[in-house]
CSV table of C-alpha atoms in Angstrom, one decimal:
chain,number,residue,atom,x,y,z
A,1,THR,CA,58.4,32.4,4.9
A,2,LEU,CA,56.4,33.8,2.3
A,3,THR,CA,60.1,36.3,1.1
A,4,VAL,CA,62.1,32.4,0.3
A,5,ARG,CA,59.3,31.4,-1.4
A,6,ASN,CA,58.7,34.1,-3.5
A,7,SER,CA,62.6,34.4,-3.8
A,8,ASP,CA,64.1,34.0,-7.9
A,9,PHE,CA,65.8,30.6,-6.8
A,10,ILE,CA,62.4,28.7,-5.6
A,11,ALA,CA,61.0,30.1,-9.0
A,12,ALA,CA,64.0,28.9,-11.2
A,13,ALA,CA,63.6,25.5,-9.4
A,14,LYS,CA,60.3,25.7,-9.9
A,15,MET,CA,60.9,26.3,-14.1
A,16,GLN,CA,63.0,23.3,-13.7
A,17,GLY,CA,60.7,21.0,-12.7
A,18,ALA,CA,61.6,19.9,-9.9
A,19,SER,CA,59.4,18.8,-7.0
A,20,PRO,CA,57.7,19.9,-4.5
A,21,LEU,CA,59.2,18.3,-2.0
A,22,ARG,CA,62.9,18.1,-4.4
A,23,ILE,CA,62.3,22.2,-3.3
A,24,VAL,CA,61.5,21.8,-0.2
A,25,LEU,CA,65.2,19.4,1.0
A,26,PHE,CA,67.5,21.1,-1.4
A,27,HIS,CA,66.2,24.7,-1.5
A,28,ILE,CA,64.6,25.9,1.4
A,29,ALA,CA,66.0,22.9,4.4
A,30,PRO,CA,69.9,24.2,3.8
A,31,LEU,CA,69.0,27.6,4.4
A,32,CYS,CA,67.2,26.5,7.7
A,33,THR,CA,69.4,24.1,9.4
A,34,SER,CA,72.6,26.4,11.1
A,35,SER,CA,69.5,28.7,12.3
A,36,LEU,CA,67.8,24.9,13.7
A,37,ILE,CA,71.3,23.8,15.5
A,38,VAL,CA,71.6,27.4,17.0
A,39,ARG,CA,68.0,27.1,18.2
A,40,LEU,CA,68.8,23.8,20.0
A,41,THR,CA,71.9,24.1,21.1
A,42,LEU,CA,70.3,27.3,23.9
A,43,ASP,CA,68.1,26.0,24.3
A,44,MET,CA,69.2,22.9,25.9
A,45,ALA,CA,69.8,25.3,28.7
A,46,GLY,CA,65.8,26.0,29.8
A,47,ILE,CA,65.4,21.6,28.9
A,48,ILE,CA,68.1,21.0,31.3
A,49,LEU,CA,67.2,23.4,34.0
A,50,THR,CA,63.4,22.6,33.8
A,51,ALA,CA,64.0,19.3,33.5
A,52,ALA,CA,66.6,19.9,36.9
A,53,GLY,CA,63.6,22.5,38.5
A,54,LEU,CA,61.2,19.4,38.3
A,55,GLY,CA,62.9,16.6,39.7
A,56,PHE,CA,63.5,19.1,42.1
A,57,LEU,CA,60.3,19.1,43.6
A,58,GLY,CA,59.8,15.7,42.8
A,59,LEU,CA,58.5,15.0,39.9
A,60,GLY,CA,60.7,14.3,37.7
A,61,ALA,CA,62.7,11.4,37.0
A,62,GLN,CA,61.5,8.3,40.1
A,63,PRO,CA,64.3,7.6,43.1
A,64,PRO,CA,66.3,5.0,41.1
A,65,ILE,CA,67.2,6.9,38.2
A,66,PRO,CA,69.9,9.5,39.2
A,67,GLU,CA,68.9,13.5,38.4
A,68,TRP,CA,70.6,16.0,39.0
A,69,GLY,CA,67.8,18.3,40.5
A,70,ALA,CA,66.4,15.0,42.5
A,71,MET,CA,70.0,14.7,44.4
A,72,VAL,CA,70.3,19.0,45.2
A,73,SER,CA,66.9,17.8,47.0
A,74,SER,CA,67.7,15.1,48.7
A,75,GLY,CA,71.1,16.9,49.6
A,76,ARG,CA,68.8,19.6,50.7
A,77,ALA,CA,68.4,17.6,54.7
A,78,PHE,CA,72.6,17.8,54.7
A,79,LEU,CA,73.7,20.9,53.8
A,80,LEU,CA,75.1,23.1,56.7
A,81,ASP,CA,77.3,19.6,57.6
A,82,GLN,CA,78.1,18.0,53.9
A,83,TRP,CA,77.1,21.6,51.6
A,84,TRP,CA,78.9,18.9,48.8
A,85,VAL,CA,76.3,17.1,48.2
A,86,ALA,CA,74.0,19.5,47.0
A,87,THR,CA,76.8,21.4,45.9
A,88,ILE,CA,77.9,19.6,43.1
A,89,PRO,CA,74.7,18.6,41.3
A,90,GLY,CA,74.2,21.9,41.1
A,91,ILE,CA,77.3,23.2,40.0
A,92,ALA,CA,76.9,20.7,37.1
A,93,ILE,CA,73.3,22.2,36.4
A,94,PHE,CA,74.9,25.4,35.8
A,95,VAL,CA,78.4,24.1,34.2
A,96,VAL,CA,75.8,22.6,31.7
A,97,SER,CA,73.6,25.3,31.3
A,98,LEU,CA,76.5,27.7,30.1
A,99,GLY,CA,78.5,25.2,28.1
A,100,PHE,CA,75.5,25.1,26.4
A,101,ASN,CA,74.9,28.7,26.5
A,102,LEU,CA,78.8,28.9,25.1
A,103,LEU,CA,78.5,27.0,22.5
A,104,GLY,CA,75.6,28.1,20.9
A,105,ASP,CA,77.0,31.3,20.4
A,106,GLY,CA,79.6,30.0,19.0
A,107,LEU,CA,77.8,28.2,16.6
A,108,ARG,CA,74.8,30.9,15.9
A,109,ASP,CA,79.0,33.2,15.6
A,110,VAL,CA,80.4,31.0,12.5
A,111,LEU,CA,77.0,29.8,11.0
A,112,ASP,CA,75.4,33.4,11.3
A,113,PRO,CA,75.1,34.0,6.9
A,114,LYS,CA,74.9,37.8,7.3
A,115,GLN,CA,78.1,38.0,9.1
A,116,ARG,CA,80.0,36.2,6.5
A,117,ARG,CA,82.1,38.7,4.3
């Protein structure tokens, strides 16, 4: 961003003769890694739900490969007699998505530089 680009520590690094690659790797990248890690963990729940939805519609991995969405889709036929065939993969999708959301929320609390004292 422009605020980081025009900040004093970047100007000081340039005055000391640091190359642009060194400035990016050692001064800017450490500022971005915490938010990148939090963003990835929070996005994993959406990625899992998207993959399960595509598998449910038959657009995901093909049948020899186990996938939660395909398991839920194939378990719909047995829902009245054997409810666990479709329910267990659905619970797994829910638990893993919730786990990634809670992990991302916890990492945001730990890694947020604005909340440090």
